[in-house]
Amino acid sequence: MDLPATTDQVIAGRYRLERRLSATERSELWRACDQLAGEAPVALRCIPPEQMALQVEVRSLWPRLQGVLHPQVPRFGELIEQDGALWLPREWQEGSTLAELLQGRRERQLVFGAGEVLLLLRQLLPALAVLHSQGLSHGDLSPANLLRRDRDGLPVLLDFGPGGVTPGYAPPERGRGEDPAPWMDLYSLAVVALVLLSGEEPAQLLDPVTLAWRWPASLDALPAMQAVLDRLLSSDAEARFPSAAAALQALQQVPMPDSTGPVARAERTVVLVPPPAVDEPALPVVPAAQAVPAAAGMPRSRQELKEEAAEGRLWPVVIALVVSAVVGTGLGWLVLSRGRVAGPTAEPTVQLPSSLPPAEVNQRQQLLNRLRALQIDRGWFLKLVDASLLAQYPERGGRLPSDSLDDAPLRKVWNELAEDWLSRVEQLPLELRTRLGRFTAGDWRRRQSALVSQGLSGAVVEQLVSGSAQNLLPGRAGSEIPPEPFRQLWYAAAEQGLAQVRIEAIQVRLGETSVISASVPAGGARLFPIRLPVGSGLVLGVNGSPLMQMSVFGADGAVLEARGPLRVVNLGSVQRSPVQVLITNEGLAAALITLSLRADPAALRPVPSPEPPPAPANAPVVPVRPEPVAPQPAATN
């Protein structure tokens, strides 16, 4: 493929190409650096001019991809067209793909263990559920398009949307030209699981005659997990899971094995269904050697050390899940202990329910397991879901659903609300999750006072927090602090959002032009309190990335310029300082801005004198128009 791309080429005057990562007939993937963001790394995919149909498909899909917000889905930038090629920027993710990890293990006669794959599936399905809920599909799930992120060990979805399909991972219907669909992603995810468990490629796992998948021997001890994968791979539409959320719920019922690390490569796989009674040559089986530990004193490869470090970050979560499965069994709807728990890791009081269906008991237990693993205060979270349910059904007068059959529909709604809130809360960093239920008004007042002392008005601070809180508290407009237990999320949003705001006070002198350059972090903001002489006007111009937005507030927090693209604004007589300019960055990486500021003297008023008074030094001269003179009636004889 002859693509107009070479190393060190600069795209759109911003992204310098560093290294080609992969290439097909349809596109190329590059690692680039953002020259406007301190050389921050960015991934760029190039679709050449001859792939016009693919370009058209990408253009129609890209705005929807940009709207996907999930911590395991990279953020996407604006499309770039240059020399007929279409460039697709996305956030760079540091880590190793599952294909790279698997290859490193193959070289050591190791594969992914069943517990490790079970945890991986549980981590991936919520991201797929978000994607599918917006009418989107990945379309090409494979180990090469799944990355284990270095900083937190979570799997990340890469390179989805229009494009090619990795052979062996898609269902036969995809090969027959059917459009990608959510169930196809679930099928591909199951194939990924079999490949990771066995160390074999899909072509080696699928019988070409019977089309039966061969089960890895490591699933012998986990028949429940094998049953879930069987449904994901089913060719019968009625047997498949209706959604990623349903598949996740089934996998949450599977007991977590004691080990979630790599295991020695097995010597066999098991056929999914018995093959037909025909004389066929048996597939050759090559015995695999046992894993050999590195000899003392021998250096290990960088890949091995990196992989072990990533695996080590998963152990705290795994231990929490295993322990909770042991001590929490048997809790039901009425015994979830809605009282306050002393600390996010305190154990619940175990009581056995008497009338709930076993499936609901298990579902509640899985919720407790997840809360404990995420270190979320159970008492506060249950109050949050209760309050949401009662707000949705005010006619119940504050009565929660009982364990009776009549209230089964309400309990289902409660479960759905719990899943929705948990998907939002788990996006918070650990240090904030552990404080939910323990934030106080004093915490907020101290944070607010610290910002006000730097020149911000209280109203602007609350508006900043209100924007951050929309992700956690959708549908709650305005800057008013909500009541408890929702207030805890507002406080958490305040801590998270304001931690990413950089404040830089500016003093502007009358008649002088000031030029200031600054960097705005990705997903963050900078706020500039600007002090200028009383009564003077302010001319402000801001230049930077088109992915940035600006708004201007008065000293009292009133909106002087509504949120919009970077631009030039001209404010009239300013009676109170500071004027507060807020710049937010919605891009993939930090970016530079340039502010030009000038304080002008107040406009001169017309006076009876025929000559205007002299203008102050270095200030533009404002012409004064003479007052119009009314025409006099003509003299008559």
XYZ file of C-alpha atoms in Angstrom:
637
model
C 0.000 0.000 0.000
C 1.444 3.320 -1.076
C 0.479 5.696 1.724
C 1.603 9.340 1.851
C 3.170 8.923 5.303
C 6.811 8.857 6.380
C 8.665 9.070 9.676
C 9.033 12.649 10.995
C 6.209 13.873 8.763
C 3.993 16.409 10.535
C 0.236 15.964 10.212
C -2.017 19.024 10.428
C 0.927 21.073 11.671
C 0.712 19.267 14.993
C 1.351 15.511 15.048
C 4.853 14.317 14.137
C 4.959 10.668 13.024
C 7.469 8.616 14.994
C 6.952 4.934 14.222
C 4.708 2.793 12.041
C 3.044 0.188 14.249
C 1.113 -1.821 11.668
C -0.041 -1.676 8.050
C -2.716 -3.339 5.926
C -4.176 -2.638 2.523
C -6.847 -0.525 4.164
C -4.919 1.562 6.689
C -1.759 2.192 8.668
C -1.351 2.746 12.408
C 1.300 5.158 13.640
C 2.644 6.323 16.957
C 3.007 10.109 16.831
C 3.837 12.928 19.215
C 1.725 16.016 19.764
C 3.998 19.003 19.279
C 1.442 21.307 20.889
C 1.286 19.204 24.034
C 4.875 18.713 25.099
C 5.533 15.834 22.668
C 2.808 13.694 24.316
C 2.285 10.376 22.483
C -0.815 9.909 20.308
C -2.035 7.032 18.133
C -2.866 7.978 14.532
C -4.542 5.707 11.988
C -4.262 6.716 8.340
C -6.833 5.699 5.716
C -5.379 6.325 2.239
C -7.190 8.216 -0.560
C -7.957 5.017 -2.506
C -10.055 3.713 0.411
C -12.779 6.269 -0.219
C -15.650 3.973 0.838
C -13.949 3.319 4.176
C -13.354 7.048 4.639
C -17.048 7.748 4.107
C -17.976 5.058 6.637
C -15.542 6.431 9.201
C -16.811 9.999 8.785
C -20.368 8.937 9.545
C -19.361 6.835 12.558
C -16.680 9.014 14.130
C -18.920 11.515 15.993
C -20.636 8.606 17.757
C -17.285 7.100 18.736
C -16.255 10.461 20.175
C -19.348 10.333 22.363
C -18.309 7.077 24.085
C -17.136 7.854 27.615
C -15.671 4.918 29.506
C -12.303 4.582 31.272
C -11.492 1.457 29.219
C -12.244 3.096 25.862
C -9.649 5.586 24.532
C -10.846 9.073 23.716
C -10.976 10.102 20.076
C -9.895 13.402 18.560
C -11.108 15.336 15.541
C -10.696 13.800 12.077
C -7.889 15.241 9.972
C -7.832 15.306 6.159
C -4.476 15.857 4.497
C -3.494 15.152 0.888
C -6.598 13.028 0.408
C -5.775 10.737 3.361
C -7.957 10.622 6.466
C -6.186 10.599 9.841
C -7.893 9.266 12.964
C -6.285 10.460 16.248
C -6.934 8.710 19.528
C -5.562 8.755 23.042
C -2.352 6.767 23.466
C -2.511 3.888 25.935
C 0.690 2.630 27.538
C 0.772 -1.118 28.002
C 1.020 -4.473 26.240
C -1.588 -6.085 24.034
C -2.892 -9.491 25.036
C -1.270 -10.851 21.873
C 2.115 -9.636 23.097
C 1.537 -11.052 26.571
C 0.424 -14.399 25.147
C 3.454 -14.636 22.883
C 5.767 -13.959 25.814
C 4.090 -16.736 27.764
C 4.233 -19.182 24.887
C 7.981 -18.752 24.841
C 7.992 -19.815 28.511
C 5.450 -22.637 27.991
C 2.787 -20.683 29.885
C -0.756 -19.548 29.092
C -3.452 -17.472 30.801
C -5.096 -19.265 33.710
C -8.854 -19.766 33.947
C -9.133 -17.357 36.885
C -7.188 -14.730 35.004
C -9.443 -15.038 31.939
C -12.579 -14.992 34.088
C -11.450 -11.735 35.681
C -10.569 -10.347 32.244
C -14.056 -11.108 30.902
C -15.670 -9.487 33.923
C -13.581 -6.369 33.320
C -14.259 -6.174 29.569
C -18.003 -6.792 29.466
C -18.999 -3.509 31.223
C -17.067 -1.546 28.575
C -18.772 -3.523 25.800
C -22.144 -2.935 27.459
C -21.571 0.832 27.304
C -20.514 0.573 23.666
C -23.535 -1.540 22.718
C -25.934 0.737 24.613
C -25.015 3.505 22.156
C -25.726 1.368 19.113
C -22.039 0.653 18.439
C -20.011 -2.542 18.077
C -16.275 -3.119 18.259
C -16.308 -5.330 15.182
C -12.795 -6.761 15.530
C -12.133 -8.118 19.019
C -8.887 -10.081 19.158
C -5.857 -10.290 21.474
C -4.100 -7.743 19.257
C -6.889 -5.206 19.843
C -7.062 -5.647 23.617
C -4.419 -3.942 25.728
C -3.550 -4.412 29.385
C -2.879 -0.895 30.608
C 0.298 -0.445 32.627
C -0.986 2.058 35.178
C -3.922 0.023 36.506
C -3.821 -3.410 34.832
C -7.280 -2.941 33.278
C -8.016 -4.159 29.727
C -8.614 -1.441 27.135
C -10.501 -1.725 23.818
C -8.404 -0.638 20.834
C -8.972 -0.011 17.118
C -12.675 -0.593 16.772
C -14.993 0.737 14.129
C -14.863 0.239 10.350
C -12.002 -1.796 8.980
C -10.793 -5.319 8.546
C -11.606 -8.344 10.656
C -8.968 -10.515 12.317
C -9.312 -14.021 10.811
C -10.770 -16.670 13.095
C -12.288 -14.386 15.731
C -15.493 -13.331 13.980
C -18.536 -15.597 13.551
C -19.261 -17.080 10.108
C -22.045 -14.541 9.582
C -19.483 -11.733 9.581
C -17.549 -13.488 6.847
C -20.745 -13.700 4.796
C -20.997 -9.930 4.736
C -23.348 -9.206 7.638
C -22.808 -5.927 9.435
C -21.170 -5.994 12.893
C -23.618 -6.579 15.737
C -23.271 -6.711 19.544
C -23.673 -10.495 19.668
C -20.698 -10.820 17.298
C -18.526 -8.959 19.806
C -19.557 -11.463 22.478
C -18.723 -14.347 20.119
C -15.283 -12.850 19.424
C -14.680 -12.316 23.134
C -15.323 -16.015 23.763
C -12.835 -16.957 21.042
C -10.287 -14.637 22.670
C -10.874 -16.489 25.948
C -10.223 -19.891 24.334
C -7.049 -18.615 22.663
C -5.680 -17.172 25.907
C -6.528 -20.336 27.845
C -4.990 -22.731 25.321
C -2.203 -20.738 23.696
C -3.480 -21.897 20.297
C -4.795 -19.843 17.387
C -8.508 -20.064 16.425
C -7.733 -22.210 13.377
C -6.159 -24.821 15.660
C -9.129 -24.776 18.043
C -11.953 -25.048 15.511
C -12.569 -28.423 13.871
C -12.811 -27.659 10.122
C -15.303 -30.492 9.520
C -17.640 -30.386 12.515
C -17.052 -26.665 13.286
C -16.847 -27.693 16.937
C -14.599 -25.696 19.229
C -12.057 -27.590 21.325
C -12.151 -26.723 25.015
C -8.908 -25.976 26.872
C -8.312 -28.506 29.636
C -8.064 -25.708 32.225
C -11.859 -25.342 32.045
C -12.403 -28.840 33.447
C -12.583 -27.404 36.951
C -14.920 -24.558 35.918
C -17.978 -26.089 34.214
C -20.012 -22.935 34.903
C -17.531 -20.785 32.983
C -17.454 -23.342 30.174
C -21.262 -23.163 29.970
C -21.140 -19.369 29.591
C -18.539 -19.576 26.809
C -20.652 -22.262 25.139
C -23.596 -19.850 24.958
C -21.384 -17.030 23.665
C -20.177 -19.275 20.829
C -23.575 -20.738 19.999
C -24.781 -20.606 16.402
C -28.359 -20.627 17.721
C -29.609 -17.081 18.234
C -32.050 -18.251 20.900
C -29.258 -19.794 22.967
C -27.057 -16.689 22.990
C -27.019 -14.061 25.705
C -29.254 -11.119 24.801
C -26.675 -8.562 25.889
C -23.229 -8.005 27.344
C -24.873 -7.193 30.685
C -26.587 -10.598 30.697
C -23.301 -12.350 29.933
C -21.611 -10.390 32.731
C -24.320 -11.385 35.169
C -23.801 -15.050 34.277
C -20.018 -14.777 34.707
C -20.441 -13.115 38.079
C -22.099 -16.314 39.275
C -18.955 -18.322 38.415
C -16.789 -18.859 41.520
C -13.388 -17.228 41.257
C -10.524 -19.751 41.272
C -7.818 -19.493 43.885
C -5.198 -18.568 41.274
C -5.508 -15.784 38.725
C -2.002 -15.929 37.327
C -0.464 -17.752 34.353
C -0.376 -21.543 34.321
C 1.671 -24.186 32.551
C 0.519 -24.868 29.025
C -1.787 -27.902 28.922
C -1.131 -30.919 26.727
C -4.626 -31.280 25.360
C -7.880 -29.593 24.465
C -11.337 -31.087 24.671
C -13.817 -31.054 21.804
C -16.886 -28.947 22.544
C -19.305 -31.613 21.220
C -18.575 -35.204 20.204
C -17.542 -35.378 16.524
C -19.616 -37.447 14.090
C -18.836 -41.133 13.831
C -16.592 -40.969 10.793
C -13.075 -42.171 10.249
C -10.993 -39.059 10.526
C -7.319 -38.764 11.303
C -6.739 -37.549 14.821
C -5.162 -34.170 15.220
C -1.570 -34.503 16.355
C -0.954 -33.468 19.947
C 2.477 -32.235 20.859
C 3.256 -32.554 24.612
C 4.250 -29.253 26.151
C 7.168 -28.984 28.513
C 6.583 -27.867 32.055
C 7.374 -24.273 32.872
C 11.036 -23.883 33.734
C 11.866 -21.167 36.246
C 14.723 -18.858 35.456
C 18.009 -20.001 36.897
C 19.301 -18.043 39.844
C 21.239 -15.023 38.738
C 20.072 -15.195 35.107
C 18.589 -11.905 33.867
C 14.985 -11.995 32.721
C 13.729 -10.243 29.638
C 12.123 -6.826 29.834
C 8.874 -8.337 28.525
C 8.809 -10.862 31.395
C 9.417 -8.218 34.021
C 6.778 -5.916 32.529
C 4.233 -8.711 32.360
C 4.835 -9.820 35.938
C 4.463 -6.236 37.143
C 1.131 -5.882 35.350
C -0.051 -9.204 36.745
C 0.958 -8.188 40.251
C -1.374 -5.190 40.173
C -4.345 -7.516 39.780
C -3.746 -9.455 43.003
C -5.384 -7.010 45.458
C -8.631 -7.052 43.459
C -8.546 -10.837 43.099
C -7.930 -11.443 46.797
C -10.826 -9.155 47.665
C -13.145 -11.051 45.327
C -12.112 -14.452 46.671
C -12.412 -13.442 50.321
C -15.794 -11.825 49.759
C -17.094 -14.946 48.046
C -16.282 -16.916 51.207
C -17.532 -14.632 53.946
C -20.503 -13.022 52.248
C -22.498 -16.005 50.990
C -26.184 -16.070 51.780
C -27.074 -12.382 52.082
C -30.485 -11.535 50.683
C -32.622 -8.530 49.888
C -33.882 -7.793 53.384
C -30.566 -8.440 55.115
C -28.269 -6.171 53.083
C -27.796 -4.139 56.272
C -28.607 -0.606 55.152
C -27.027 0.787 58.292
C -23.736 2.630 58.313
C -20.620 0.449 58.073
C -17.497 1.587 59.898
C -15.114 1.904 56.976
C -15.315 0.802 53.352
C -13.813 -2.627 53.982
C -15.880 -3.662 56.988
C -17.529 -7.049 56.648
C -21.329 -7.329 56.551
C -23.357 -9.194 59.120
C -24.218 -12.585 57.606
C -27.856 -13.603 57.842
C -29.683 -16.180 55.756
C -32.767 -15.073 53.825
C -35.896 -17.131 54.052
C -38.059 -16.198 51.089
C -36.054 -14.685 48.222
C -35.393 -16.766 45.097
C -31.823 -18.127 45.016
C -31.053 -16.170 41.838
C -31.815 -12.879 43.586
C -29.765 -13.881 46.619
C -26.802 -14.596 44.337
C -27.306 -11.304 42.525
C -27.238 -9.356 45.783
C -24.174 -11.268 46.880
C -22.359 -10.362 43.672
C -23.217 -6.720 44.304
C -21.680 -6.928 47.784
C -18.609 -8.611 46.330
C -18.101 -5.820 43.832
C -18.642 -3.119 46.453
C -16.072 -4.755 48.708
C -13.556 -5.227 45.893
C -13.934 -1.576 44.852
C -13.745 -0.479 48.528
C -17.054 1.401 48.351
C -18.945 1.998 51.588
C -21.820 -0.477 51.432
C -24.191 1.433 53.695
C -23.907 4.640 51.699
C -24.238 2.889 48.334
C -27.393 1.046 49.334
C -28.919 4.322 50.548
C -28.017 5.833 47.165
C -29.906 3.127 45.275
C -32.818 3.264 47.719
C -33.127 7.036 47.270
C -33.031 6.677 43.481
C -35.799 4.087 43.556
C -38.007 6.141 45.867
C -37.478 9.253 43.734
C -38.614 7.241 40.728
C -41.711 5.953 42.571
C -42.834 8.804 44.883
C -46.275 7.224 45.188
C -44.772 4.577 47.499
C -44.349 7.189 50.202
C -40.848 6.072 51.156
C -41.642 2.337 51.320
C -38.901 0.090 49.905
C -39.845 -3.147 48.123
C -40.269 -6.209 50.297
C -39.289 -9.788 49.500
C -42.828 -10.648 48.400
C -43.659 -11.872 44.913
C -45.704 -8.717 44.265
C -42.614 -6.545 44.697
C -40.442 -8.613 42.327
C -40.729 -5.978 39.511
C -39.603 -3.252 41.914
C -36.659 -5.346 43.081
C -35.665 -5.740 39.432
C -35.708 -1.954 39.002
C -33.608 -1.656 42.174
C -31.055 -4.070 40.706
C -30.869 -2.103 37.464
C -30.359 1.153 39.366
C -27.608 -0.474 41.426
C -25.781 -1.599 38.266
C -26.067 1.869 36.740
C -24.761 3.657 39.839
C -21.938 1.164 40.302
C -20.768 1.656 36.706
C -20.484 5.384 37.451
C -18.904 5.146 40.870
C -16.254 2.635 39.803
C -14.826 5.251 37.415
C -13.665 7.324 40.386
C -10.076 6.833 41.559
C -9.598 4.652 44.623
C -8.785 7.530 46.967
C -12.186 9.102 46.225
C -14.185 5.857 46.218
C -13.030 5.063 49.752
C -14.259 8.472 50.983
C -17.811 8.152 49.632
C -20.149 8.277 52.579
C -17.571 10.193 54.636
C -17.333 13.530 52.779
C -18.527 16.456 54.894
C -19.637 20.010 54.224
C -16.475 21.102 56.007
C -14.341 19.341 53.387
C -16.107 21.263 50.651
C -15.898 24.618 52.466
C -12.153 24.217 52.944
C -11.662 23.388 49.277
C -13.876 26.289 48.225
C -12.111 28.753 50.543
C -8.719 27.747 49.184
C -9.873 28.491 45.638
C -11.595 31.742 46.542
C -8.359 32.905 48.165
C -6.711 32.473 44.764
C -9.132 34.908 43.141
C -12.124 32.754 42.185
C -15.675 33.618 43.110
C -17.706 31.000 44.927
C -20.246 30.968 42.092
C -17.586 30.127 39.505
C -16.192 27.341 41.676
C -19.640 25.798 41.975
C -20.177 26.057 38.214
C -16.868 24.285 37.653
C -17.962 21.472 39.936
C -21.387 21.331 38.316
C -19.770 20.536 34.974
C -17.654 17.783 36.530
C -20.648 16.341 38.370
C -22.658 15.721 35.204
C -20.830 12.428 34.568
C -21.652 11.143 38.039
C -25.048 12.794 38.483
C -26.700 12.888 35.049
C -29.840 14.938 34.708
C -29.068 17.248 37.631
C -28.690 20.659 36.066
C -27.468 23.793 37.787
C -24.854 24.365 40.436
C -27.044 23.644 43.472
C -25.593 21.001 45.764
C -27.971 17.982 45.815
C -29.202 16.360 49.039
C -27.700 13.250 50.590
C -26.832 10.570 49.596
C -26.305 12.137 46.127
C -24.311 14.926 47.739
C -21.423 12.518 48.335
C -21.010 12.106 44.581
C -21.128 15.882 44.156
C -18.330 16.223 46.691
C -16.315 13.516 44.907
C -16.836 15.273 41.574
C -15.658 18.508 43.190
C -12.456 16.882 44.423
C -11.791 15.223 41.079
C -12.714 18.155 38.858
C -11.001 20.907 40.829
C -7.847 18.835 41.190
C -7.427 19.188 37.415
C -7.930 22.966 37.371
C -4.831 25.137 37.183
C -5.222 28.741 38.381
C -3.013 31.618 37.251
C -3.806 35.175 38.338
C -3.067 37.981 35.855
C -2.665 41.724 36.522
C -3.318 43.940 33.478
C -2.181 47.568 33.376
C -4.100 50.237 31.568
C -3.121 50.615 27.925
C -0.570 47.767 27.957
C -0.891 44.529 25.994
C 0.087 41.332 27.782
C 0.731 37.997 26.029
C 0.692 34.812 28.116
C 1.260 31.191 27.075
C 0.052 28.263 29.140
C -0.591 24.536 28.904
C -3.990 22.979 29.617
C -3.952 19.281 30.604
C -6.055 16.738 28.708
C -9.537 16.668 30.160
C -8.570 19.492 32.529
C -8.967 23.239 32.744
C -7.143 26.467 33.484
C -8.737 29.465 35.109
C -7.304 32.957 34.854
C -8.538 35.560 37.374
C -7.753 38.871 35.604
C -7.463 42.083 37.622
C -7.637 45.416 35.820
C -8.312 49.076 36.690
C -11.883 49.866 37.762
C -14.076 51.079 34.929
C -11.703 50.046 32.155
C -12.627 47.751 29.290
C -10.962 44.414 28.533
C -10.002 43.117 25.108
C -9.131 39.430 25.304
C -8.045 37.049 22.545
C -7.380 33.328 23.098
C -5.722 31.052 20.547
C -5.202 27.303 20.772
C -6.572 23.920 19.829
C -10.095 23.688 18.345
C -10.753 21.036 21.000
C -10.750 23.730 23.676
C -13.641 25.823 24.979
C -13.718 29.115 26.832
C -16.154 31.065 28.997
C -15.867 34.361 30.876
C -17.360 35.217 34.284
C -17.639 38.426 36.246
C -16.302 38.874 39.760
C -19.729 37.903 41.120
C -19.852 34.722 39.024
C -22.237 36.130 36.417
C -21.686 34.778 32.911
C -20.218 37.493 30.700
C -19.376 35.235 27.731
C -21.066 31.842 27.393
C -19.105 28.673 26.823
C -17.885 28.401 23.244
C -14.789 28.097 21.026
C -11.637 30.109 21.658
C -12.178 33.606 20.315
C -11.727 37.355 20.819
C -14.040 39.084 23.302
C -14.409 42.754 24.102
C -15.852 43.602 27.495
C -17.091 47.083 28.230
C -16.582 48.955 31.457
C -15.576 46.476 34.172
C -16.543 47.780 37.603
C -15.275 44.844 39.690
C -12.257 42.540 39.439
C -11.314 39.873 38.828
C -12.777 38.871 35.481
C -12.493 35.087 35.405
C -11.603 33.304 32.141
C -12.073 29.537 32.095
C -10.385 27.397 29.412
C -11.248 23.678 29.208
C -9.435 21.067 27.127
C -11.483 18.238 25.616
C -8.551 16.936 23.572
C -6.538 13.735 23.842
C -3.465 15.370 25.324
C -2.302 18.574 26.964
C -2.248 21.561 24.612
C -0.885 25.101 24.571
C -2.922 28.313 24.546
C -1.946 31.941 24.043
C -3.812 34.795 25.706
C -3.536 38.405 24.527
C -4.970 40.977 26.955
C -5.323 44.734 26.942
C -7.091 47.049 29.362
C -8.573 50.087 27.604
C -9.773 53.298 29.260
C -13.499 53.810 29.625
C -15.219 55.212 26.527
C -15.384 58.980 26.533
C -18.792 60.600 26.850
C -19.846 63.369 24.423
C -19.533 66.854 25.933
C -20.756 70.239 24.746
C -17.180 71.288 24.016
C -16.430 71.132 20.277
C -13.119 69.396 20.968
C -12.841 66.004 22.770
C -10.633 65.849 25.851
C -7.166 64.377 25.294
C -6.915 60.584 25.556
C -4.554 59.031 28.122
C -1.077 58.138 26.908
C -0.734 54.936 24.899
C -4.518 54.587 24.621
C -6.412 54.591 21.351
C -8.140 57.838 20.507
C -11.895 57.554 20.595
C -13.461 60.049 18.210
C -16.391 62.021 19.512
C -19.181 62.702 17.110
C -20.836 66.130 17.396
C -24.416 66.153 18.559
C -26.806 66.410 15.622
C -28.370 69.817 15.219
C -32.081 69.981 14.532
C -32.914 71.836 11.294
C -34.242 75.373 11.801
C -37.396 76.440 10.000
C -36.784 78.744 7.068
C -37.348 82.467 7.657
C -40.590 83.854 6.219
C -41.398 87.286 5.068
